[in-house]
Structure formats: C-alpha cells, structure tokens
Amino acid sequence: YGTFFKTLRIVRPSLGVASFIGGIDADEVAVPSGGKVDAEVRLTNNTSAKITDMRVAAELKGGVLEKTSVTATGGFYRSIDSTIIWDKNSLAELRELAPGESTRLFFSFTPLSPLFDGVRIKNPVLALSIVAEGKNFSSEGVLKDVRVETSQIAKITSDVRLTQRAAYYEGPFSNSGPLPPKAETETTYTIFWTVVNTANDIRGVSVKARLPAYMRWMGAVSPSGESVSYDPDERLISWRAGDIAA
C-alpha cells in the first residue's frame, strides 16, 4: 500500500456575502406566515484592496410571497420578478468598500398564509437568491470583476389550529339532563375537537385540556380507536392525535 498527501488551500472569496432571514444565516430557516419577516445581506471586503462599484440583486421566489409587502432600505424593488436591486446610485456605501470593511443591506417581506384564496399550498417555501458584483484590484494591480452568489431557503411553518365546541343534540352520544341546564341537576354535553393543519406534515400532535371542578369526565370517546386518556388526579384530558398530514 502507499500513502498520498495533498494540500488543499481554502481561499475566501474577495467579497464575502451572507444573508440573514429573521436574524438567522442558516441554509434553511423557518418563518411564520402572515407577519413581516426582516432580512439582510452583509457584504465584507476580504481583500487588501478596496472593492468599488458594487451591485447587489436579491431575488425572492415562491408562491407564498406577498409581492406588495416587500420593502428595502436604500434599494429598488422590481415587482415584476420580485428582485431587490442595490447599487452605488441608490446606496452610497456601495460606491467603495475598504479592505476588511463590511456593510449591511436591509429588507423585509411577508409570506402569505399557506391557505390562500381557498387554495392550500403544501410544504410552502421561499427561496432567496443573491448575486453581488463589484470591481477589485488584484495583487498584480489589475482591475478585475468580482461576482459572488449565495442562497437561502425560508420554510413557512404550519398554521396548526384547534377548534372546540360543545353540543347537546349533535354527535355520536345521547346526552341527558335539562336544557337549558338547571342548578343542582346534571346535564351532559358532547365536546368536539378538530385539528386543522394548513401547510406541512406534522408529527406527534397532542391536545390537552383540564376540566374545572364543576365538570366530570364521562369516559366516552368517538372514534373509539383514538388515543384519549383522562387523569383524574390532575383532571386532565389528553388526546394523542399523532401525525397529521397537510
């Protein structure tokens, strides 16, 4: 057998570009729907010479983008293709970036609800693609073009909703007692729990409710196969709903 060694040299790009969605720079982040999400692009000059004439384009792709919600500080939003443009004419900081210096570009957007206009979008995502360009003198004193691309994914979290209602005449059980209820006389009701999941498949869903002292658990569950339990000491009803698809 033999041994082979090879040296790898890791070189930072001339222009460092990082994106942050909701303050997070991970490749994939989770954001809620229906609310404003703050984001930014950070530029850093990693060379020993200044970088000039910079231009940054940030494109947002995805069917859950509320296009009219996009705003950018010192940038122009091109709604036809959901792209924000910053350059030296709109932002003075992009005229020149000194060695080791950084600058930040700010923008915001709002994701639509995954259930929009009656149409459900399963596993909704927004893709952020960034292209940063500029000019930089090489160590040999030659002016060269600088171009860096990066991307980030924003996954829209599920809007999980629980609805609860009580019924006397409706449901699988025969209720008893006076209606309207009377003091010192027991009246039974059927409680309906419904879990609605709008976007992504979710796992391990559980629902819990505590009975007040003036109510008692009747021990009836429908469908009978559902995992519903009652803790009499804590007066706690627990429903292990399990996995719920979008």
Coordinates of N, CA and C in Angstrom, one line a residue:
Y1 N 0.8 -1.2 0.0 CA 0.0 0.0 0.0 C 0.9 1.2 0.0
G2 N 0.3 2.3 -0.3 CA 1.0 3.6 -0.3 C 0.3 4.7 0.3
T3 N 1.0 5.8 0.6 CA 0.4 6.9 1.3 C 0.5 8.1 0.3
F4 N -0.6 8.9 0.2 CA -0.5 10.0 -0.7 C -1.1 11.2 0.0
F5 N -0.3 12.3 0.0 CA -0.7 13.5 0.7 C -0.9 14.6 -0.3
K6 N -2.0 15.4 -0.1 CA -2.3 16.5 -1.0 C -2.7 17.7 -0.1
T7 N -2.2 18.8 -0.4 CA -2.5 20.0 0.4 C -3.6 20.8 -0.3
L8 N -4.7 21.1 0.4 CA -5.8 21.8 -0.1 C -5.7 23.2 0.5
R9 N -5.9 24.2 -0.3 CA -5.9 25.6 0.1 C -7.3 26.2 0.0
I10 N -7.8 26.6 1.1 CA -9.1 27.2 1.2 C -9.0 28.7 1.1
V11 N -9.6 29.3 0.1 CA -9.5 30.7 -0.2 C -10.8 31.3 0.0
R12 N -10.9 32.4 0.8 CA -12.1 33.1 1.0 C -12.4 33.9 -0.3
P13 N -13.7 34.1 -0.7 CA -14.0 34.9 -1.8 C -13.6 36.4 -1.5
S14 N -13.3 37.1 -2.6 CA -12.9 38.5 -2.4 C -13.9 39.3 -1.7
L15 N -15.2 39.0 -2.1 CA -16.3 39.7 -1.4 C -17.1 38.7 -0.7
G16 N -17.1 38.8 0.6 CA -17.9 37.9 1.5 C -19.4 38.3 1.4
V17 N -20.3 37.4 1.2 CA -21.7 37.7 1.1 C -22.5 36.7 2.0
A18 N -23.2 37.2 2.9 CA -24.0 36.4 3.8 C -25.4 37.0 3.9
S19 N -26.4 36.1 3.9 CA -27.8 36.5 4.1 C -28.4 36.0 5.4
F20 N -29.2 36.9 6.0 CA -29.9 36.6 7.2 C -31.4 36.8 7.1
I21 N -32.2 35.7 7.3 CA -33.6 35.8 7.4 C -34.1 35.6 8.8
G22 N -34.8 36.6 9.3 CA -35.2 36.6 10.7 C -34.0 36.5 11.6
G23 N -32.8 37.1 11.2 CA -31.7 37.1 12.1 C -30.8 35.9 12.0
I24 N -31.2 34.9 11.2 CA -30.5 33.6 11.1 C -29.9 33.4 9.7
D25 N -28.6 32.9 9.7 CA -27.9 32.8 8.5 C -27.8 31.3 8.0
A26 N -28.6 30.4 8.6 CA -28.5 29.0 8.2 C -29.0 28.9 6.8
D27 N -28.7 27.7 6.1 CA -29.1 27.5 4.8 C -30.6 27.4 4.7
E28 N -31.3 26.9 5.7 CA -32.7 26.8 5.8 C -33.2 27.4 7.1
V29 N -34.2 28.2 7.1 CA -34.8 28.8 8.3 C -36.3 28.6 8.2
A30 N -36.9 28.7 9.4 CA -38.4 28.6 9.5 C -39.0 29.9 9.8
V31 N -40.0 30.4 9.1 CA -40.6 31.6 9.4 C -42.1 31.5 9.4
P32 N -42.8 32.3 10.2 CA -44.3 32.1 10.2 C -44.9 32.9 9.0
S33 N -46.2 32.5 8.7 CA -46.9 33.2 7.7 C -47.7 34.3 8.2
G34 N -48.0 35.3 7.4 CA -48.9 36.4 7.7 C -48.3 37.5 8.5
G35 N -47.0 37.5 8.8 CA -46.3 38.5 9.5 C -45.0 39.0 8.8
K36 N -44.6 40.2 9.1 CA -43.4 40.7 8.4 C -42.2 40.0 8.9
V37 N -41.3 39.7 7.9 CA -40.0 39.0 8.2 C -38.9 39.9 7.8
D38 N -38.0 40.3 8.8 CA -36.9 41.1 8.5 C -35.7 40.3 8.0
A39 N -35.0 40.8 7.0 CA -33.9 40.1 6.5 C -32.8 41.1 6.1
E40 N -31.6 40.6 5.9 CA -30.5 41.5 5.5 C -29.4 40.7 4.7
V41 N -28.6 41.5 4.0 CA -27.4 41.0 3.3 C -26.2 41.7 3.8
R42 N -25.2 40.9 4.2 CA -24.0 41.5 4.7 C -22.8 41.3 3.8
L43 N -22.2 42.4 3.4 CA -21.0 42.3 2.5 C -19.8 42.6 3.3
T44 N -18.7 41.9 3.0 CA -17.4 42.1 3.6 C -16.3 42.0 2.6
N45 N -15.4 43.0 2.6 CA -14.3 43.0 1.7 C -13.1 42.2 2.3
N46 N -12.9 41.0 1.8 CA -11.8 40.1 2.3 C -10.5 40.3 1.7
T47 N -10.3 41.3 0.9 CA -9.0 41.6 0.2 C -8.3 42.7 0.9
S48 N -7.1 42.9 0.3 CA -6.2 44.0 0.8 C -6.4 45.3 0.0
A49 N -7.3 45.3 -0.9 CA -7.6 46.5 -1.8 C -9.1 46.7 -1.7
K50 N -9.4 48.0 -2.0 CA -10.9 48.3 -2.0 C -11.6 47.7 -3.1
I51 N -12.9 47.5 -2.8 CA -13.9 47.0 -3.8 C -14.8 48.1 -4.2
T52 N -15.0 48.4 -5.4 CA -15.8 49.5 -5.9 C -17.0 49.1 -6.8
D53 N -17.9 50.1 -7.0 CA -19.0 49.9 -8.0 C -19.8 48.6 -7.7
M54 N -20.2 48.5 -6.5 CA -20.9 47.2 -6.2 C -22.4 47.3 -6.5
R55 N -22.9 46.1 -6.9 CA -24.3 46.0 -7.2 C -24.8 44.7 -6.6
V56 N -25.9 44.7 -5.9 CA -26.4 43.5 -5.3 C -27.9 43.3 -5.7
A57 N -28.2 42.1 -6.1 CA -29.5 41.7 -6.5 C -30.0 40.6 -5.6
A58 N -31.1 40.7 -5.0 CA -31.7 39.7 -4.1 C -33.1 39.4 -4.7
E59 N -33.2 38.1 -5.1 CA -34.5 37.7 -5.7 C -35.2 36.7 -4.8
L60 N -36.5 36.9 -4.6 CA -37.4 36.1 -3.8 C -38.3 35.3 -4.7
K61 N -38.3 34.0 -4.5 CA -39.1 33.1 -5.4 C -40.0 32.2 -4.5
G62 N -41.2 32.1 -4.9 CA -42.1 31.2 -4.1 C -43.6 31.7 -4.2
G63 N -44.5 30.8 -4.3 CA -45.9 31.1 -4.5 C -46.5 31.7 -3.2
V64 N -45.8 31.7 -2.1 CA -46.4 32.3 -0.9 C -45.9 33.7 -0.5
L65 N -45.2 34.3 -1.5 CA -44.7 35.6 -1.3 C -45.8 36.7 -1.5
E66 N -46.0 37.5 -0.6 CA -46.9 38.6 -0.7 C -46.1 39.8 -1.4
K67 N -46.2 39.8 -2.7 CA -45.3 40.7 -3.5 C -45.4 42.2 -3.1
T68 N -46.6 42.6 -2.7 CA -46.7 44.0 -2.4 C -46.1 44.3 -1.0
S69 N -45.7 43.3 -0.3 CA -45.2 43.6 1.1 C -43.7 43.9 1.1
V70 N -43.0 43.6 0.0 CA -41.5 43.7 0.0 C -41.1 45.2 0.1
T71 N -40.2 45.5 1.1 CA -39.6 46.8 1.2 C -38.1 46.6 1.4
A72 N -37.4 47.7 1.0 CA -35.9 47.6 1.0 C -35.4 49.0 1.4
T73 N -34.4 49.1 2.3 CA -33.8 50.3 2.7 C -32.7 50.6 1.7
G74 N -32.8 51.7 1.0 CA -31.8 52.1 0.0 C -31.7 51.3 -1.2
G75 N -32.8 50.5 -1.5 CA -32.8 49.7 -2.7 C -34.1 49.9 -3.5
F76 N -34.1 49.3 -4.7 CA -35.3 49.4 -5.6 C -35.9 48.0 -5.7
Y77 N -37.1 47.9 -5.5 CA -37.8 46.6 -5.6 C -38.5 46.5 -6.9
R78 N -38.1 45.5 -7.7 CA -38.6 45.3 -9.0 C -39.7 44.2 -8.9
S79 N -41.0 44.6 -8.8 CA -42.0 43.6 -8.5 C -42.3 42.6 -9.6
I80 N -41.9 42.9 -10.9 CA -42.2 42.0 -12.0 C -41.5 40.7 -11.8
D81 N -40.3 40.7 -11.2 CA -39.6 39.4 -10.9 C -39.2 39.3 -9.4
S82 N -39.8 40.1 -8.6 CA -39.6 40.0 -7.1 C -38.1 40.1 -6.7
T83 N -37.4 41.1 -7.3 CA -36.0 41.3 -7.1 C -35.7 42.7 -6.6
I84 N -34.9 42.7 -5.5 CA -34.4 44.0 -5.0 C -33.0 44.3 -5.5
I85 N -32.8 45.5 -5.9 CA -31.6 45.9 -6.5 C -31.0 47.1 -5.6
W86 N -29.7 46.9 -5.2 CA -29.0 47.9 -4.6 C -27.7 48.2 -5.5
D87 N -27.4 49.5 -5.6 CA -26.2 49.8 -6.3 C -25.6 51.1 -5.8
K88 N -24.5 51.6 -6.4 CA -23.9 52.8 -5.8 C -24.7 54.1 -6.0
N89 N -25.7 54.0 -6.9 CA -26.6 55.2 -7.1 C -27.7 55.3 -6.0
S90 N -28.1 54.1 -5.5 CA -29.2 54.1 -4.5 C -28.6 54.1 -3.1
L91 N -27.4 53.6 -3.0 CA -26.8 53.5 -1.6 C -25.3 53.9 -1.7
A92 N -24.9 54.9 -1.0 CA -23.6 55.5 -1.1 C -22.5 54.4 -0.6
E93 N -22.9 53.6 0.3 CA -22.0 52.6 0.9 C -21.4 51.6 -0.2
L94 N -22.2 51.5 -1.3 CA -21.7 50.5 -2.3 C -20.8 51.2 -3.3
R95 N -20.5 52.4 -3.2 CA -19.5 53.0 -4.1 C -18.1 52.5 -3.8
E96 N -17.8 52.2 -2.6 CA -16.5 51.8 -2.2 C -16.5 51.1 -0.9
L97 N -15.9 49.9 -0.8 CA -15.8 49.1 0.4 C -14.3 48.9 0.7
A98 N -13.8 49.5 1.8 CA -12.4 49.4 2.1 C -12.0 48.0 2.6
P99 N -10.7 47.7 2.5 CA -10.3 46.3 3.0 C -10.7 46.0 4.4
G100 N -11.3 44.9 4.6 CA -11.8 44.5 5.9 C -13.1 45.1 6.4
E101 N -13.6 46.0 5.6 CA -14.8 46.7 5.9 C -16.1 45.9 5.5
S102 N -17.2 46.1 6.3 CA -18.4 45.4 6.0 C -19.5 46.5 5.9
T103 N -20.6 46.1 5.2 CA -21.8 46.9 5.1 C -23.0 46.0 5.1
R104 N -24.2 46.5 5.5 CA -25.4 45.7 5.6 C -26.5 46.3 4.8
L105 N -27.3 45.5 4.1 CA -28.4 45.9 3.3 C -29.7 45.3 3.9
F106 N -30.7 46.1 4.2 CA -31.9 45.6 4.9 C -33.1 45.6 4.0
F107 N -33.9 44.5 4.2 CA -35.2 44.4 3.5 C -36.1 43.6 4.3
S108 N -37.4 43.5 3.9 CA -38.4 42.8 4.6 C -39.4 42.2 3.6
F109 N -40.1 41.2 4.0 CA -41.2 40.6 3.2 C -42.2 39.9 4.1
T110 N -43.4 39.6 3.6 CA -44.4 38.9 4.3 C -44.9 37.7 3.6
P111 N -44.8 36.5 4.1 CA -45.3 35.3 3.5 C -46.8 35.2 3.6
L112 N -47.5 34.8 2.6 CA -48.9 34.6 2.7 C -49.2 33.3 3.5
S113 N -50.5 33.2 3.9 CA -50.9 32.0 4.6 C -50.9 30.9 3.6
P114 N -50.4 29.7 4.0 CA -50.5 28.5 3.0 C -51.8 28.2 2.5
L115 N -52.9 28.7 3.2 CA -54.3 28.5 2.8 C -54.7 29.9 2.3
F116 N -54.5 30.2 1.0 CA -54.8 31.5 0.4 C -55.8 31.4 -0.7
D117 N -56.8 32.2 -0.6 CA -57.9 32.2 -1.6 C -58.5 30.9 -1.8
G118 N -58.6 30.1 -0.7 CA -59.2 28.8 -0.7 C -58.3 27.7 -1.3
V119 N -57.1 28.0 -1.7 CA -56.1 27.1 -2.3 C -55.0 26.8 -1.2
R120 N -54.8 25.5 -0.9 CA -53.8 25.1 0.0 C -52.5 24.8 -0.6
I121 N -51.4 25.4 -0.2 CA -50.1 25.2 -0.7 C -49.4 24.3 0.3
K122 N -49.0 23.1 -0.1 CA -48.4 22.1 0.7 C -46.9 22.4 0.7
N123 N -46.2 22.3 1.9 CA -44.8 22.5 2.1 C -44.3 23.7 1.4
P124 N -44.9 24.9 1.8 CA -44.5 26.2 1.1 C -43.1 26.6 1.5
V125 N -42.4 27.2 0.6 CA -41.1 27.7 0.8 C -40.9 29.0 0.0
L126 N -40.0 29.8 0.5 CA -39.5 31.0 -0.3 C -38.0 30.8 -0.4
A127 N -37.5 31.0 -1.7 CA -36.1 30.9 -2.0 C -35.5 32.3 -2.2
L128 N -34.4 32.6 -1.5 CA -33.7 33.8 -1.6 C -32.4 33.6 -2.3
S129 N -32.3 34.2 -3.5 CA -31.0 34.1 -4.3 C -30.4 35.5 -4.4
I130 N -29.1 35.5 -4.1 CA -28.4 36.8 -4.1 C -27.2 36.7 -5.0
V131 N -27.0 37.8 -5.8 CA -25.8 38.0 -6.7 C -25.2 39.3 -6.3
A132 N -23.9 39.3 -5.9 CA -23.2 40.5 -5.6 C -22.1 40.7 -6.5
E133 N -21.9 41.9 -7.1 CA -20.9 42.2 -8.1 C -20.1 43.5 -7.7
G134 N -18.9 43.6 -8.2 CA -18.1 44.8 -7.9 C -16.8 44.7 -8.7
K135 N -15.9 45.6 -8.4 CA -14.6 45.7 -9.1 C -13.5 45.8 -8.0
N136 N -12.4 45.1 -8.3 CA -11.4 45.0 -7.3 C -10.0 44.9 -8.0
F137 N -9.0 45.6 -7.4 CA -7.6 45.4 -8.0 C -6.9 44.2 -7.4
S138 N -6.4 43.4 -8.3 CA -5.7 42.2 -7.9 C -4.3 42.6 -7.3
S139 N -3.6 41.6 -6.7 CA -2.3 41.8 -6.2 C -1.3 42.3 -7.2
E140 N -1.6 42.0 -8.5 CA -0.8 42.5 -9.6 C -1.2 43.9 -10.1
G141 N -2.2 44.4 -9.4 CA -2.6 45.8 -9.8 C -3.6 45.8 -11.0
V142 N -4.1 44.7 -11.3 CA -5.1 44.6 -12.5 C -6.5 44.7 -11.9
L143 N -7.3 45.5 -12.6 CA -8.7 45.7 -12.2 C -9.5 44.5 -12.7
K144 N -10.2 43.8 -11.8 CA -10.9 42.6 -12.2 C -12.3 42.7 -11.6
D145 N -13.2 42.0 -12.3 CA -14.6 41.9 -11.9 C -14.7 40.9 -10.7
V146 N -15.6 41.2 -9.8 CA -15.9 40.3 -8.6 C -17.4 39.9 -8.7
R147 N -17.6 38.7 -8.6 CA -19.0 38.2 -8.6 C -19.2 37.0 -7.6
V148 N -20.2 37.1 -6.7 CA -20.4 36.1 -5.7 C -21.9 35.8 -5.7
E149 N -22.2 34.6 -5.6 CA -23.6 34.1 -5.5 C -23.9 33.3 -4.2
T150 N -25.0 33.5 -3.6 CA -25.4 32.7 -2.4 C -26.9 32.6 -2.4
S151 N -27.4 31.7 -1.5 CA -28.8 31.5 -1.5 C -29.2 31.0 -0.1
Q152 N -30.5 31.1 0.2 CA -31.1 30.7 1.5 C -32.5 30.4 1.3
I153 N -33.0 29.4 2.0 CA -34.4 28.9 1.9 C -35.1 29.3 3.2
A154 N -36.3 29.8 3.0 CA -37.2 30.1 4.2 C -38.4 29.2 4.1
K155 N -38.6 28.3 5.0 CA -39.7 27.4 5.1 C -40.8 28.0 5.9
I156 N -42.0 28.0 5.4 CA -43.2 28.6 6.1 C -43.7 27.6 7.0
T157 N -43.8 27.9 8.3 CA -44.3 27.0 9.3 C -45.8 26.7 9.1
S158 N -46.2 25.6 9.6 CA -47.6 25.2 9.5 C -48.5 26.1 10.5
D159 N -49.6 26.4 10.0 CA -50.6 27.2 10.9 C -51.6 26.2 11.4
V160 N -51.2 25.6 12.6 CA -52.0 24.5 13.2 C -53.1 25.1 14.1
R161 N -54.3 24.7 13.8 CA -55.4 25.3 14.6 C -56.3 24.2 15.2
L162 N -56.7 24.5 16.4 CA -57.6 23.6 17.2 C -58.9 24.4 17.4
T163 N -60.0 23.7 17.0 CA -61.3 24.3 17.2 C -62.1 23.4 18.2
Q164 N -62.8 24.0 19.1 CA -63.5 23.2 20.1 C -65.0 23.8 20.2
R165 N -65.9 22.9 20.3 CA -67.3 23.3 20.5 C -68.1 22.2 21.3
A166 N -69.1 22.7 21.9 CA -70.0 21.8 22.7 C -71.3 21.7 22.1
A167 N -71.9 20.4 22.1 CA -73.2 20.2 21.5 C -74.1 19.3 22.4
Y168 N -75.4 19.4 22.4 CA -76.3 18.6 23.2 C -77.0 17.6 22.2
Y169 N -77.5 18.1 21.1 CA -78.3 17.2 20.3 C -77.5 16.6 19.1
E170 N -76.3 17.0 19.0 CA -75.4 16.6 17.9 C -74.3 15.7 18.4
G171 N -73.9 14.7 17.5 CA -72.8 13.8 17.8 C -73.2 12.4 18.1
P172 N -72.2 11.5 18.4 CA -72.4 10.1 18.5 C -73.0 9.6 19.8
F173 N -73.1 10.5 20.8 CA -73.6 10.2 22.1 C -75.0 10.7 22.4
S174 N -75.7 10.0 23.2 CA -77.0 10.5 23.6 C -76.9 11.3 25.0
N175 N -77.0 12.6 24.9 CA -76.8 13.4 26.1 C -78.1 13.4 26.9
S176 N -78.0 13.8 28.2 CA -79.1 13.8 29.1 C -79.1 15.0 30.0
G177 N -80.2 15.2 30.7 CA -80.3 16.3 31.6 C -81.0 17.5 31.0
P178 N -81.5 18.5 31.8 CA -82.3 19.6 31.3 C -81.5 20.5 30.4
L179 N -82.1 21.1 29.4 CA -81.5 22.1 28.6 C -82.6 23.2 28.3
P180 N -82.4 24.4 28.8 CA -81.2 24.9 29.4 C -80.9 24.2 30.7
P181 N -79.6 24.2 31.1 CA -79.3 23.5 32.4 C -79.9 24.1 33.6
K182 N -80.1 23.3 34.6 CA -80.7 23.8 35.9 C -79.7 23.6 37.0
A183 N -79.8 24.4 38.0 CA -78.9 24.3 39.2 C -79.2 22.9 39.9
E184 N -78.1 22.3 40.4 CA -78.1 21.1 41.1 C -78.6 19.9 40.3
T185 N -78.7 20.0 39.0 CA -79.1 18.9 38.1 C -78.0 18.8 37.0
E186 N -77.6 17.5 36.8 CA -76.5 17.3 35.8 C -77.0 17.3 34.4
T187 N -76.3 18.0 33.5 CA -76.6 17.9 32.0 C -75.3 17.5 31.3
T188 N -75.4 16.6 30.4 CA -74.2 16.1 29.7 C -74.1 16.8 28.3
Y189 N -72.9 17.0 27.8 CA -72.6 17.6 26.5 C -71.6 16.7 25.8
T190 N -71.6 16.8 24.5 CA -70.6 16.2 23.6 C -69.6 17.3 23.2
I191 N -68.3 17.1 23.4 CA -67.3 18.1 23.0 C -66.6 17.6 21.8
F192 N -66.6 18.5 20.8 CA -65.9 18.2 19.5 C -64.6 19.0 19.5
W193 N -63.5 18.2 19.2 CA -62.2 18.8 19.0 C -61.8 18.5 17.5
T194 N -61.3 19.5 16.8 CA -60.9 19.4 15.5 C -59.5 20.1 15.3
V195 N -58.6 19.4 14.8 CA -57.2 19.9 14.5 C -57.1 20.1 13.0
V196 N -56.8 21.3 12.6 CA -56.6 21.7 11.1 C -55.1 22.0 10.9
N197 N -54.5 21.4 10.0 CA -53.1 21.7 9.6 C -53.0 22.2 8.2
T198 N -52.5 23.4 8.0 CA -52.6 24.1 6.7 C -51.4 23.8 5.8
A199 N -50.2 23.5 6.2 CA -49.1 23.6 5.3 C -48.3 22.3 5.3
N200 N -47.5 22.1 6.3 CA -46.5 21.0 6.3 C -47.0 19.8 7.1
D201 N -46.6 18.6 6.8 CA -46.9 17.5 7.6 C -46.3 17.6 9.0
I202 N -47.1 17.3 10.0 CA -46.6 17.5 11.4 C -46.7 16.1 12.1
R203 N -45.8 15.9 13.1 CA -45.8 14.7 13.8 C -46.0 14.9 15.3
G204 N -46.5 13.9 15.9 CA -46.6 13.9 17.4 C -47.5 14.9 18.0
V205 N -48.6 15.2 17.3 CA -49.6 16.2 17.8 C -50.3 15.7 19.0
S206 N -50.4 16.5 20.0 CA -51.1 16.2 21.2 C -52.0 17.4 21.7
V207 N -53.1 17.1 22.2 CA -54.1 18.1 22.7 C -54.4 17.8 24.2
K208 N -54.3 18.8 25.0 CA -54.6 18.6 26.4 C -55.6 19.7 26.9
A209 N -56.5 19.3 27.8 CA -57.4 20.2 28.4 C -57.7 19.8 29.9
R210 N -57.9 20.8 30.8 CA -58.2 20.4 32.2 C -59.6 20.8 32.5
L211 N -60.3 19.8 33.1 CA -61.7 20.0 33.5 C -61.8 20.9 34.8
P212 N -62.7 21.8 34.8 CA -62.9 22.5 36.1 C -63.6 21.6 37.1
A213 N -63.6 22.1 38.3 CA -64.1 21.3 39.4 C -65.6 20.9 39.3
Y214 N -66.4 21.8 38.6 CA -67.8 21.5 38.5 C -68.2 20.6 37.3
M215 N -67.2 20.1 36.6 CA -67.5 19.1 35.5 C -66.9 17.8 35.8
R216 N -67.4 16.7 35.2 CA -66.9 15.4 35.4 C -66.7 14.7 34.0
W217 N -65.7 13.8 33.9 CA -65.4 13.1 32.7 C -66.3 11.9 32.6
M218 N -67.0 11.7 31.5 CA -67.9 10.6 31.3 C -67.3 9.3 30.7
G219 N -66.1 9.4 30.2 CA -65.4 8.3 29.7 C -65.8 7.8 28.4
A220 N -66.5 8.6 27.6 CA -66.9 8.2 26.3 C -66.1 8.9 25.2
V221 N -65.6 8.1 24.2 CA -64.7 8.7 23.2 C -65.2 8.2 21.8
S222 N -65.2 9.0 20.8 CA -65.5 8.6 19.5 C -64.6 9.4 18.5
P223 N -64.0 8.6 17.5 CA -64.0 7.2 17.4 C -63.3 6.5 18.5
S224 N -63.7 5.3 18.8 CA -63.2 4.5 19.9 C -61.7 4.2 19.9
G225 N -61.2 4.2 18.7 CA -59.8 3.9 18.5 C -58.8 5.0 18.8
E226 N -59.3 6.2 19.0 CA -58.5 7.4 19.2 C -57.8 7.2 20.6
S227 N -56.6 7.8 20.7 CA -55.8 7.7 21.9 C -56.1 8.9 22.8
V228 N -57.2 8.7 23.6 CA -57.7 9.8 24.5 C -57.7 9.2 25.9
S229 N -57.1 9.9 26.9 CA -57.0 9.4 28.2 C -57.4 10.5 29.2
Y230 N -57.7 10.1 30.4 CA -58.1 11.1 31.4 C -57.4 10.8 32.7
D231 N -56.7 11.8 33.3 CA -56.0 11.7 34.6 C -56.9 12.3 35.6
P232 N -57.6 11.5 36.5 CA -58.5 12.1 37.5 C -57.8 12.9 38.5
D233 N -56.5 12.6 38.9 CA -55.8 13.4 39.9 C -55.6 14.8 39.4
E234 N -55.2 14.9 38.1 CA -54.9 16.2 37.5 C -56.1 16.8 36.8
R235 N -57.2 16.0 36.7 CA -58.4 16.4 35.9 C -58.0 16.8 34.5
L236 N -57.1 16.0 33.9 CA -56.5 16.4 32.6 C -56.9 15.4 31.5
I237 N -57.5 15.9 30.4 CA -57.8 15.1 29.3 C -56.7 15.2 28.3
S238 N -56.2 14.1 27.7 CA -55.1 14.1 26.8 C -55.5 13.4 25.5
W239 N -55.3 14.0 24.4 CA -55.6 13.3 23.1 C -54.2 13.3 22.3
R240 N -53.8 12.1 22.1 CA -52.6 11.9 21.2 C -53.0 11.8 19.8
A241 N -53.1 12.9 19.1 CA -53.6 12.9 17.7 C -52.6 12.2 16.7
G242 N -51.3 12.2 17.1 CA -50.3 11.6 16.2 C -49.9 12.5 15.1
D243 N -49.7 11.9 13.9 CA -49.2 12.6 12.7 C -50.4 13.1 11.9
I244 N -50.3 14.4 11.5 CA -51.4 15.0 10.7 C -50.8 15.5 9.4
A245 N -51.2 15.0 8.3 CA -50.7 15.5 7.0 C -51.3 16.9 6.7
A246 N -50.6 17.6 5.8 CA -51.1 18.9 5.4 C -52.3 18.7 4.5

